[in-house]
Coordinates of C-alpha atoms in Angstrom, one line a residue:
M4 CA -10.6 8.0 14.9
V5 CA -8.4 9.0 11.9
L6 CA -7.0 12.0 13.7
E7 CA -6.2 9.9 16.9
S8 CA -4.4 7.3 14.8
S9 CA -2.5 10.1 13.0
K10 CA -1.4 11.7 16.2
T11 CA -0.2 8.3 17.5
N12 CA 1.9 7.6 14.4
L13 CA 3.3 11.1 14.4
E14 CA 4.4 10.7 18.0
T15 CA 6.1 7.5 17.0
L16 CA 7.8 9.4 14.1
Q17 CA 9.1 11.9 16.6
S18 CA 10.7 9.3 18.8
S19 CA 14.4 9.5 19.6
D20 CA 15.5 7.3 16.7
A21 CA 13.3 9.2 14.2
R22 CA 14.4 12.6 15.6
R23 CA 18.1 11.5 15.2
L24 CA 17.3 10.6 11.6
I25 CA 15.7 14.0 10.9
N26 CA 18.6 15.9 12.5
T27 CA 21.1 14.2 10.2
T28 CA 19.1 14.7 7.1
F29 CA 18.7 18.0 5.2
P30 CA 15.0 18.9 5.7
L31 CA 12.9 18.7 2.5
A32 CA 11.1 21.9 3.6
A33 CA 14.4 23.8 3.6
V34 CA 15.3 23.0 0.0
T35 CA 15.2 26.1 -2.1
G36 CA 13.0 25.9 -5.2
H37 CA 12.1 22.5 -6.7
G38 CA 8.4 22.9 -6.1
T39 CA 7.4 20.5 -8.8
L40 CA 9.9 17.9 -7.6
K41 CA 8.8 18.2 -4.0
L42 CA 5.2 17.7 -5.0
A43 CA 6.1 14.7 -7.2
L44 CA 8.0 13.0 -4.3
L45 CA 5.1 13.6 -1.9
L46 CA 2.6 12.1 -4.4
A47 CA 4.9 9.0 -4.8
A48 CA 5.1 8.7 -1.0
T49 CA 1.3 8.9 -0.8
D50 CA 0.8 6.1 -3.2
P51 CA 4.0 3.9 -3.3
C52 CA 2.3 1.8 -6.1
L53 CA 2.9 4.7 -8.6
G54 CA 6.0 3.1 -9.9
G55 CA 8.6 5.5 -8.5
V56 CA 10.2 8.8 -9.5
I57 CA 13.3 9.5 -11.6
I58 CA 15.2 12.8 -11.0
A59 CA 17.4 13.9 -13.8
G60 CA 19.8 16.8 -13.4
G61 CA 23.4 18.1 -13.6
R62 CA 26.1 17.9 -10.9
G63 CA 25.2 19.5 -7.6
T64 CA 21.5 20.1 -8.2
G65 CA 20.3 18.5 -5.0
K66 CA 19.0 15.2 -6.4
S67 CA 20.2 13.1 -3.4
V68 CA 19.1 15.8 -1.0
L69 CA 15.5 15.6 -2.2
A70 CA 15.4 11.8 -2.0
R71 CA 16.8 11.7 1.6
G72 CA 14.7 14.6 2.7
L73 CA 11.5 12.7 1.7
H74 CA 12.7 9.7 3.8
S75 CA 12.6 11.9 6.9
L76 CA 8.9 12.6 6.3
L77 CA 7.8 9.0 6.0
P78 CA 5.7 7.7 8.9
A79 CA 6.9 4.9 11.1
I80 CA 5.6 1.4 10.1
E81 CA 4.5 -1.5 12.2
V82 CA 6.3 -4.7 11.3
L83 CA 6.2 -8.4 12.3
D84 CA 8.6 -9.1 15.2
T85 CA 10.7 -11.8 13.7
D86 CA 13.7 -11.3 16.0
Y87 CA 15.4 -14.5 17.2
E88 CA 13.6 -16.3 20.0
E89 CA 15.6 -18.4 22.5
G90 CA 15.2 -22.1 21.9
W91 CA 14.1 -21.6 18.3
D92 CA 15.9 -24.0 15.9
G93 CA 13.9 -23.5 12.8
P94 CA 14.8 -21.7 9.6
P95 CA 15.2 -17.9 9.8
P96 CA 12.4 -15.8 8.3
I97 CA 12.8 -14.8 4.6
G98 CA 10.8 -11.6 4.4
R99 CA 11.7 -8.3 6.0
N100 CA 9.4 -5.6 7.3
L101 CA 6.4 -7.8 7.0
D102 CA 3.0 -6.2 7.6
P103 CA 1.3 -7.8 10.7
E104 CA -2.1 -7.1 9.2
A105 CA -1.3 -9.1 6.0
P106 CA -0.7 -12.7 7.0
E107 CA -1.1 -13.8 3.4
E108 CA 2.3 -12.2 2.7
W109 CA 4.2 -14.1 5.4
D110 CA 6.6 -16.8 4.3
E111 CA 6.5 -20.2 5.8
A112 CA 9.5 -19.6 8.1
S113 CA 7.8 -16.5 9.5
R114 CA 4.6 -18.4 10.2
M115 CA 6.6 -21.1 12.0
L116 CA 8.3 -18.5 14.2
M117 CA 5.0 -16.9 15.1
D118 CA 3.6 -20.4 15.9
Y119 CA 6.5 -20.9 18.2
K120 CA 6.1 -17.6 19.9
I121 CA 2.4 -17.4 20.5
G122 CA 0.9 -20.6 19.1
K123 CA -0.9 -21.2 15.9
I124 CA -1.9 -18.0 14.1
D125 CA -4.9 -17.9 11.7
Q126 CA -6.0 -15.0 9.6
D127 CA -9.3 -14.9 11.4
S128 CA -8.0 -15.3 14.9
Q129 CA -8.0 -12.5 17.4
V130 CA -4.6 -13.3 19.0
E131 CA -2.2 -10.5 19.4
I132 CA 0.6 -10.9 16.9
P133 CA 4.1 -9.9 18.0
Q134 CA 5.0 -6.7 16.3
K135 CA 7.2 -3.6 16.7
V136 CA 7.4 -0.1 15.2
I137 CA 10.4 0.9 13.2
Q138 CA 11.4 3.8 10.9
A139 CA 10.7 3.2 7.3
P140 CA 13.9 1.8 5.8
F141 CA 16.1 3.7 3.3
V142 CA 18.2 1.4 1.2
Q143 CA 20.6 2.6 -1.4
V144 CA 21.7 0.4 -4.3
P145 CA 25.5 0.8 -4.9
L146 CA 26.8 0.9 -8.4
G147 CA 29.0 -2.2 -7.9
I148 CA 26.3 -4.4 -6.4
T149 CA 26.1 -8.0 -7.5
E150 CA 23.1 -10.1 -8.3
D151 CA 23.5 -12.1 -5.1
R152 CA 23.5 -9.1 -2.8
L153 CA 20.5 -7.6 -4.6
V154 CA 18.0 -10.6 -4.7
G155 CA 19.6 -12.7 -1.9
A156 CA 21.7 -15.9 -1.9
V157 CA 22.7 -18.8 0.3
D158 CA 24.0 -17.8 3.7
V159 CA 27.3 -19.6 3.9
A160 CA 27.8 -19.5 7.7
A161 CA 24.2 -20.5 8.5
S162 CA 24.3 -23.3 5.9
L163 CA 27.5 -24.7 7.3
N164 CA 26.0 -24.9 10.8
S165 CA 22.6 -26.3 9.8
G166 CA 23.7 -28.6 6.9
N167 CA 20.9 -27.2 4.7
A168 CA 20.7 -24.3 2.3
V169 CA 19.7 -21.2 4.3
F170 CA 18.6 -18.1 2.4
Q171 CA 20.1 -14.7 3.2
P172 CA 17.8 -11.9 2.0
G173 CA 19.2 -9.1 -0.2
L174 CA 18.6 -5.4 -0.5
L175 CA 15.2 -6.0 -2.2
A176 CA 13.9 -7.6 1.0
E177 CA 15.4 -4.9 3.3
A178 CA 13.7 -2.1 1.3
H179 CA 10.2 -3.5 1.5
R180 CA 7.7 -0.8 2.7
G181 CA 10.5 1.8 2.6
I182 CA 12.5 3.6 0.0
L183 CA 14.8 1.9 -2.5
Y184 CA 17.2 4.6 -3.8
I185 CA 19.3 4.3 -6.9
D186 CA 22.0 7.0 -7.5
E187 CA 23.4 7.2 -11.0
L188 CA 20.8 5.0 -12.6
N189 CA 22.3 5.2 -16.0
L190 CA 25.6 3.8 -14.8
L191 CA 24.0 0.7 -13.1
D192 CA 24.3 -2.6 -14.9
D193 CA 21.3 -3.4 -17.1
G194 CA 20.8 -6.8 -15.6
I195 CA 20.6 -5.4 -12.1
V196 CA 18.1 -2.7 -13.3
N197 CA 16.0 -5.4 -14.9
L198 CA 15.9 -7.4 -11.7
I199 CA 14.8 -4.4 -9.7
L200 CA 12.1 -3.4 -12.1
A201 CA 10.7 -7.0 -12.2
A202 CA 10.6 -7.3 -8.5
V203 CA 9.1 -3.8 -7.8
G204 CA 6.7 -4.1 -10.7
S205 CA 5.3 -7.4 -9.5
G206 CA 5.5 -6.6 -5.8
E207 CA 7.3 -9.9 -5.2
N208 CA 10.9 -11.1 -5.5
R209 CA 11.1 -14.7 -6.7
V210 CA 14.4 -16.5 -6.1
E211 CA 15.2 -19.6 -8.2
R212 CA 18.9 -20.3 -7.8
E213 CA 21.4 -22.5 -6.0
G214 CA 18.8 -25.0 -5.0
L215 CA 16.5 -22.3 -3.6
S216 CA 12.9 -21.7 -4.6
L217 CA 11.2 -19.0 -2.6
S218 CA 9.7 -15.6 -2.7
H219 CA 9.1 -12.6 -0.4
P220 CA 7.1 -9.3 -0.8
C221 CA 8.9 -6.4 -2.3
R222 CA 7.0 -3.1 -2.5
P223 CA 9.3 -0.2 -1.9
L224 CA 9.1 3.4 -3.1
L225 CA 11.6 3.5 -6.0
I226 CA 13.5 6.8 -6.4
A227 CA 16.3 7.0 -8.9
T228 CA 18.6 9.9 -10.0
Y229 CA 21.0 10.3 -12.9
N230 CA 23.1 12.9 -14.7
P231 CA 22.2 13.1 -18.5
E232 CA 25.7 14.2 -19.3
E233 CA 27.1 10.8 -18.1
G234 CA 24.9 8.8 -20.5
A235 CA 21.3 8.2 -21.6
I236 CA 18.7 5.9 -20.2
R237 CA 16.6 3.5 -22.2
D238 CA 13.1 4.7 -23.1
H239 CA 11.6 1.5 -21.8
L240 CA 13.2 2.1 -18.4
L241 CA 11.9 5.7 -18.3
D242 CA 8.4 4.4 -19.1
R243 CA 8.4 2.1 -16.1
F244 CA 8.5 5.1 -13.7
A245 CA 5.4 7.2 -13.2
I246 CA 7.2 10.5 -13.0
V247 CA 10.4 11.7 -14.6
L248 CA 11.5 15.2 -13.9
S249 CA 14.6 17.4 -14.1
A250 CA 16.3 19.0 -11.1
D251 CA 17.8 21.7 -13.3
Q252 CA 16.2 25.0 -12.5
V253 CA 16.7 28.7 -13.3
I254 CA 17.4 30.4 -10.0
S255 CA 18.3 34.0 -9.1
N256 CA 21.4 35.2 -7.3
E257 CA 19.5 35.6 -4.1
Q258 CA 18.4 32.0 -4.3
R259 CA 21.9 30.8 -4.8
V260 CA 23.0 32.8 -1.8
E261 CA 20.2 31.2 0.2
I262 CA 21.2 27.7 -0.9
A263 CA 24.8 28.4 0.1
N264 CA 23.8 29.8 3.5
S265 CA 21.5 26.8 4.2
A266 CA 24.3 24.3 3.4
I267 CA 26.8 26.2 5.6
Q268 CA 24.3 26.3 8.5
F269 CA 23.5 22.6 8.1
G270 CA 27.1 21.7 8.1
Q271 CA 27.9 23.7 11.2
S272 CA 25.0 22.2 13.3
S273 CA 22.5 19.9 11.6
A274 CA 20.4 19.6 14.8
K275 CA 19.9 23.4 15.1
F276 CA 19.2 23.7 11.4
S277 CA 16.6 20.9 11.6
D278 CA 15.0 22.4 14.7
K279 CA 14.6 25.7 12.7
W280 CA 12.6 23.9 10.1
A281 CA 10.9 21.4 12.6
E282 CA 7.5 23.0 12.3
Q283 CA 7.3 22.9 8.5
T284 CA 8.7 19.4 8.5
E285 CA 6.1 18.1 11.0
A286 CA 3.4 19.8 9.0
M287 CA 4.5 18.0 5.8
A288 CA 4.8 14.7 7.7
M289 CA 1.3 15.1 9.1
Q290 CA 0.0 16.0 5.6
L291 CA 1.6 12.9 4.1
L292 CA 0.3 10.7 6.9
L293 CA -3.3 11.9 6.5
A294 CA -3.1 11.6 2.7
R295 CA -2.1 7.9 3.0
Q296 CA -5.2 7.2 5.2
W297 CA -7.5 9.2 2.9
L298 CA -6.2 7.7 -0.4
P299 CA -8.4 4.5 -0.3
D300 CA -11.5 6.6 -0.1
V301 CA -10.7 9.0 -3.0
Q302 CA -13.1 8.5 -6.0
I303 CA -12.6 9.4 -9.6
S304 CA -15.4 9.6 -12.2
Q305 CA -15.6 7.8 -15.5
E306 CA -15.6 11.2 -17.4
Q307 CA -12.4 12.2 -15.6
I308 CA -10.7 8.9 -16.7
N309 CA -11.9 9.5 -20.3
Y310 CA -10.3 13.0 -20.1
L311 CA -6.9 11.6 -19.1
V312 CA -7.1 8.9 -21.8
N313 CA -7.9 11.5 -24.4
E314 CA -5.0 13.7 -23.2
A315 CA -2.7 10.8 -23.6
I316 CA -4.0 10.1 -27.2
R317 CA -3.7 13.7 -28.2
G318 CA -0.1 13.8 -27.0
G319 CA 0.7 10.7 -29.0
V320 CA 1.8 8.7 -25.9
E321 CA 2.7 5.1 -26.5
G322 CA 1.3 2.3 -24.4
H323 CA -1.2 2.5 -21.6
R324 CA 1.0 3.2 -18.6
S325 CA 0.6 7.0 -18.9
E326 CA -3.2 7.0 -18.2
L327 CA -2.9 4.4 -15.5
Y328 CA -0.2 6.4 -13.7
A329 CA -2.2 9.6 -14.3
V330 CA -5.2 8.2 -12.6
R331 CA -3.1 7.3 -9.6
V332 CA -1.4 10.7 -9.5
A333 CA -4.8 12.5 -9.7
K334 CA -6.1 10.4 -6.7
A335 CA -2.9 10.9 -4.7
H336 CA -3.0 14.7 -5.3
A337 CA -6.6 14.8 -4.2
A338 CA -5.7 12.9 -1.0
L339 CA -2.8 15.1 -0.4
S340 CA -5.1 18.1 -0.7
G341 CA -7.6 16.7 1.8
R342 CA -10.3 15.8 -0.8
D343 CA -12.1 12.5 -1.3
I344 CA -13.2 13.4 -4.9
V345 CA -10.8 14.1 -7.7
A346 CA -11.1 17.7 -8.9
A347 CA -10.0 19.6 -12.0
D348 CA -6.7 20.7 -10.4
D349 CA -5.8 17.1 -9.7
L350 CA -6.4 16.1 -13.3
Q351 CA -4.2 19.0 -14.5
I352 CA -1.4 18.0 -12.1
A353 CA -1.6 14.4 -13.5
V354 CA -1.4 15.6 -17.1
R355 CA 1.6 17.9 -16.2
L356 CA 3.6 15.3 -14.3
V357 CA 2.8 12.1 -16.2
I358 CA 1.4 12.7 -19.7
A359 CA 3.2 15.8 -20.8
P360 CA 6.7 14.4 -20.4
R361 CA 5.7 11.3 -22.4
A362 CA 4.0 13.3 -25.2
L363 CA 5.5 12.7 -28.6
Q364 CA 3.6 15.6 -30.2
Q365 CA 2.1 18.9 -29.2
P366 CA -1.7 18.8 -29.2
P367 CA -3.4 21.2 -31.7
A368 CA -4.6 24.5 -30.2
E369 CA -8.2 24.0 -31.4
E370 CA -8.5 20.7 -29.5
Q371 CA -7.7 22.0 -26.1
M372 CA -9.9 20.2 -23.5
E373 CA -11.1 21.3 -20.1
P374 CA -11.1 18.8 -17.2
P375 CA -14.6 17.5 -16.4
P376 CA -16.0 18.5 -13.0
P377 CA -16.6 15.9 -10.2
E378 CA -19.7 13.8 -10.3
E379 CA -21.4 15.7 -7.4
Q380 CA -22.0 18.8 -9.5
Q381 CA -25.6 18.8 -10.7
P382 CA -26.5 19.9 -14.3
P383 CA -28.1 23.4 -14.7
P384 CA -32.0 23.6 -14.8
E385 CA -33.8 23.4 -18.1
D386 CA -34.9 27.1 -18.0
Q387 CA -31.3 28.1 -18.1
S388 CA -30.4 26.1 -21.2
S389 CA -31.0 28.9 -23.6
E390 CA -28.8 31.3 -21.6
D391 CA -26.1 28.7 -21.4
D392 CA -26.3 28.1 -25.2
S393 CA -25.8 31.8 -25.8
D394 CA -23.0 32.0 -23.3
E395 CA -21.4 29.0 -25.1
D396 CA -21.7 30.7 -28.4
D397 CA -20.0 33.8 -27.0
S398 CA -17.2 31.7 -25.5
Q399 CA -16.7 30.0 -28.8
E400 CA -16.3 33.4 -30.5
E401 CA -13.8 34.4 -27.9
D402 CA -11.9 31.2 -28.4
D403 CA -11.7 31.8 -32.1
N404 CA -10.1 35.2 -31.4
T405 CA -7.6 33.7 -28.9
P406 CA -4.1 33.6 -30.2
E407 CA -2.6 30.1 -30.5
D408 CA 0.3 30.9 -28.2
Q409 CA -2.1 31.7 -25.4
S410 CA -4.4 28.7 -25.8
S411 CA -1.6 26.2 -26.1
P412 CA 0.8 26.6 -23.1
P413 CA 4.3 25.3 -23.7
I414 CA 5.7 22.3 -21.9
P415 CA 7.4 23.4 -18.6
E416 CA 11.2 23.7 -18.6
E417 CA 11.7 20.9 -16.0
F418 CA 10.4 18.4 -18.6
M419 CA 13.1 19.3 -21.2
L420 CA 15.7 16.7 -20.4
D421 CA 17.6 16.4 -23.8
P422 CA 21.1 17.9 -23.7
E423 CA 22.1 20.6 -26.2
A424 CA 22.7 19.0 -29.5
C425 CA 25.0 20.0 -32.4
A426 CA 23.5 20.8 -35.8
V427 CA 25.0 18.0 -37.8
D428 CA 23.8 15.4 -40.3
P429 CA 21.9 12.8 -38.2
D430 CA 23.2 10.0 -40.5
L431 CA 26.7 10.7 -39.2
L432 CA 25.6 9.8 -35.6
L433 CA 23.9 6.5 -36.4
F434 CA 26.8 4.7 -34.8
S435 CA 26.5 6.7 -31.6
S436 CA 22.7 6.5 -31.3
S437 CA 22.6 2.7 -31.9
K438 CA 25.3 2.2 -29.2
S439 CA 23.4 4.3 -26.7
K440 CA 20.1 2.5 -27.3
S441 CA 21.8 -0.9 -26.7
G442 CA 22.3 0.0 -23.1
N443 CA 25.2 -0.3 -20.7
S444 CA 25.7 -3.9 -21.5
G445 CA 25.3 -3.6 -25.3
S446 CA 27.8 -5.4 -27.5
R447 CA 29.4 -2.1 -28.6
S448 CA 30.1 -0.7 -25.1
A449 CA 30.9 -3.8 -23.0
V450 CA 32.4 -7.2 -23.4
L451 CA 32.3 -10.2 -21.1
S452 CA 35.4 -12.2 -20.4
D453 CA 36.8 -14.6 -17.7
N454 CA 40.2 -12.9 -17.1
R455 CA 39.8 -9.1 -17.0
G456 CA 37.1 -6.6 -15.9
R457 CA 34.6 -6.1 -13.1
Y458 CA 33.1 -9.1 -11.3
V459 CA 29.5 -9.3 -12.4
K460 CA 28.2 -12.7 -11.3
P461 CA 29.2 -16.3 -10.8
I462 CA 28.7 -18.9 -13.6
L463 CA 29.2 -22.6 -14.0
P464 CA 32.6 -23.1 -15.6
R465 CA 33.1 -24.6 -19.0
G466 CA 36.4 -26.3 -18.8
P467 CA 39.4 -25.2 -16.6
V468 CA 38.6 -22.4 -14.1
S469 CA 40.9 -19.4 -14.4
R470 CA 39.2 -17.1 -11.9
I471 CA 37.3 -18.9 -9.0
A472 CA 34.3 -17.1 -7.5
V473 CA 35.1 -18.0 -3.9
D474 CA 31.8 -16.7 -2.5
A475 CA 29.6 -18.7 -4.9
T476 CA 31.8 -21.8 -4.5
L477 CA 31.4 -21.7 -0.7
R478 CA 27.6 -21.2 -1.1
A479 CA 27.4 -24.2 -3.4
A480 CA 29.4 -26.4 -1.0
A481 CA 27.8 -25.2 2.3
P482 CA 24.7 -27.4 2.4
Y483 CA 26.7 -30.6 2.0
Q484 CA 29.3 -30.0 4.7
K485 CA 27.8 -32.3 7.4
A486 CA 27.7 -35.3 5.1
R487 CA 31.2 -34.6 3.7
K488 CA 32.8 -34.2 7.1
T489 CA 31.9 -37.7 7.9
K490 CA 34.3 -38.8 5.1
Y491 CA 36.9 -36.1 5.8
P492 CA 36.7 -35.3 9.5
Q493 CA 40.1 -33.6 9.5
K494 CA 39.0 -30.9 7.1
K495 CA 37.0 -27.9 8.1
V496 CA 35.5 -27.2 4.7
V497 CA 35.2 -29.8 1.9
V498 CA 34.9 -28.4 -1.6
E499 CA 34.4 -30.8 -4.5
E500 CA 34.9 -30.1 -8.2
S501 CA 31.1 -29.8 -8.8
D502 CA 31.0 -26.9 -6.3
L503 CA 33.4 -24.7 -8.3
R504 CA 32.0 -21.5 -9.8
A505 CA 33.8 -19.2 -12.1
K506 CA 33.7 -15.4 -12.2
L507 CA 32.0 -13.7 -15.1
L508 CA 33.8 -10.4 -15.7
Q509 CA 32.7 -7.4 -17.7
R510 CA 34.6 -4.4 -19.0
K511 CA 34.0 -1.6 -21.4
A512 CA 35.3 -1.8 -24.9
G513 CA 35.6 1.1 -27.2
A514 CA 35.5 1.4 -30.9
L515 CA 37.5 3.3 -33.6
V516 CA 35.2 5.5 -35.6
I517 CA 36.8 6.7 -38.9
F518 CA 35.2 9.6 -40.9
L519 CA 36.1 9.5 -44.6
V520 CA 35.3 13.0 -46.0
D521 CA 35.2 13.8 -49.7
A522 CA 37.2 17.1 -49.8
S523 CA 36.7 17.7 -53.5
G524 CA 34.1 19.9 -55.1
S525 CA 32.3 23.0 -54.1
M526 CA 30.6 21.4 -51.1
A527 CA 33.8 20.2 -49.4
L528 CA 33.6 23.0 -46.8
N529 CA 30.1 22.0 -45.7
R530 CA 31.0 18.4 -45.6
M531 CA 34.1 19.1 -43.4
Q532 CA 32.0 21.3 -41.1
S533 CA 29.4 18.6 -40.6
A534 CA 32.1 15.9 -40.0
K535 CA 33.8 18.2 -37.5
G536 CA 30.5 18.6 -35.5
A537 CA 30.0 14.8 -35.5
V538 CA 33.6 14.3 -34.4
I539 CA 33.3 16.7 -31.5
R540 CA 30.0 15.1 -30.5
L541 CA 31.6 11.7 -30.3
L542 CA 34.7 12.9 -28.5
T543 CA 32.6 14.4 -25.7
E544 CA 31.3 10.9 -25.1
A545 CA 34.7 9.2 -25.5
Y546 CA 35.6 9.3 -21.8
E547 CA 32.5 7.1 -21.1
N548 CA 32.5 4.8 -24.2
R549 CA 36.3 4.4 -24.6
D550 CA 35.9 5.3 -28.3
E551 CA 38.5 6.8 -30.5
V552 CA 37.8 9.0 -33.5
S553 CA 39.8 9.6 -36.6
L554 CA 39.2 12.0 -39.6
I555 CA 40.6 11.2 -43.1
P556 CA 39.8 13.6 -46.0
F557 CA 40.4 12.5 -49.5
R558 CA 40.7 14.3 -52.8
G559 CA 41.2 12.5 -56.1
D560 CA 43.7 9.8 -55.5
Q561 CA 45.2 11.3 -52.4
A562 CA 44.1 10.9 -48.7
D563 CA 45.6 12.4 -45.5
V564 CA 45.1 11.4 -41.9
L565 CA 44.1 14.8 -40.7
L566 CA 43.1 13.6 -37.2
P567 CA 44.9 10.4 -35.9
P568 CA 42.9 8.1 -33.7
T569 CA 42.3 10.0 -30.4
R570 CA 40.0 10.6 -27.5
S571 CA 41.1 14.2 -26.9
I572 CA 38.8 17.1 -27.9
T573 CA 41.9 19.4 -28.0

């Protein structure tokens, strides 16, 4: 029964629309290297409740290629058919890509439309619900997105026609049961990131604005990428994702040539290149499809959960998300491997992908733990207990003679995400570190105004309006147009003073950092060298933070401006 359903879904995946998608996407199987990242993406696709994947890496390391390659492997999904029905004059459905087998998630407008199409639908009824099969959506969040486009807002055109506030779903609704992709996560506004995390974490997007009070399901697979050279990411944000890996890898000359040839061949004919890798792509798609069906049946023992918790404690991991994510990763890896019971390999993968990157300390070598076996393995007979004890004593002697560097493997290179640092006094960089921790919208890096900067969101004006938010003003006035046109029939749109909304603008604001260096005494050279390292460190970030740095050495009662305020490293 499972295989028949899998074949049916795979045939749907290979339909004309899906094949067109695969032909225009670089196949994940054709990506050279990145074995750990491919596995992490497949695990996240197997269990979308993992919390998503963050891919860090430098320029041109294939971060976007990996995310889009995973999309071509996702199986097609069955969604509620909420297309417009002739004669229907009710409100439009709010949710998108709704599951026909989960009527408890349908919004009231969707239920009304289904009632209109086929009559009253009850959760226990056997009536055939209108549905259709579509490719899993892939929605990318642009850097300049506003809050209205993300969570949804009032549809101006529909509200003008109906005379009531009509909701227009945003990107969070469109990404439901698909992939929500964020490129350059560190450059996205903190407020937008918080809204995404709140909706994806709860599985529901609640909208309370502009006279609207509604909600719709939001459970996409969240994939984000960023370049550490362009700015850091808050630790709290990293912890909300199950897996955080780096796309930087050490590759040979032959692999670089292979990457270049693959890119050239794909650019010349994407269809031929995709057909070349069609067999491997279909095998990965089938593996992912079967893993999703086997995942609910995968079992993990209490001893194995205790092992993951102990590994998180030994690594000094803060919070409880690490072991919760690790359990899900272990079960997803077992399903991906075709097992219904978690094995030792699954636990090791979970520790490597989830717990090791979050570890704040290296576990002692003498406390290395072996993953417990599955529950089905029976204990040895009693007559073999003496032999096992002697074997255990021998193994303990061998462990005592084992060097520490062999018993304690180092953390893999793909988890080392910190950029190369200068050897300077950390006290000199307190200003820079506090600014980076404050986030993109911190008081040191960004200021809000009403006359200059990037349009962030509309606000209620306090006094005269200098910059009118036309979109928000029309949304506020739209529901009242029918009543107002009776007073002013000659006007097409009537806007009153209470409808006015102002633009809230945001722009980056730099700072002037002045280093005062005591150039007197025998340690003057060391102090100047340390200040020079700190100045160079800050100047490398000046293009992003708009900071200026100045260096003033003083000796006795004299002081010279050795470096005037500048952003130039030269």
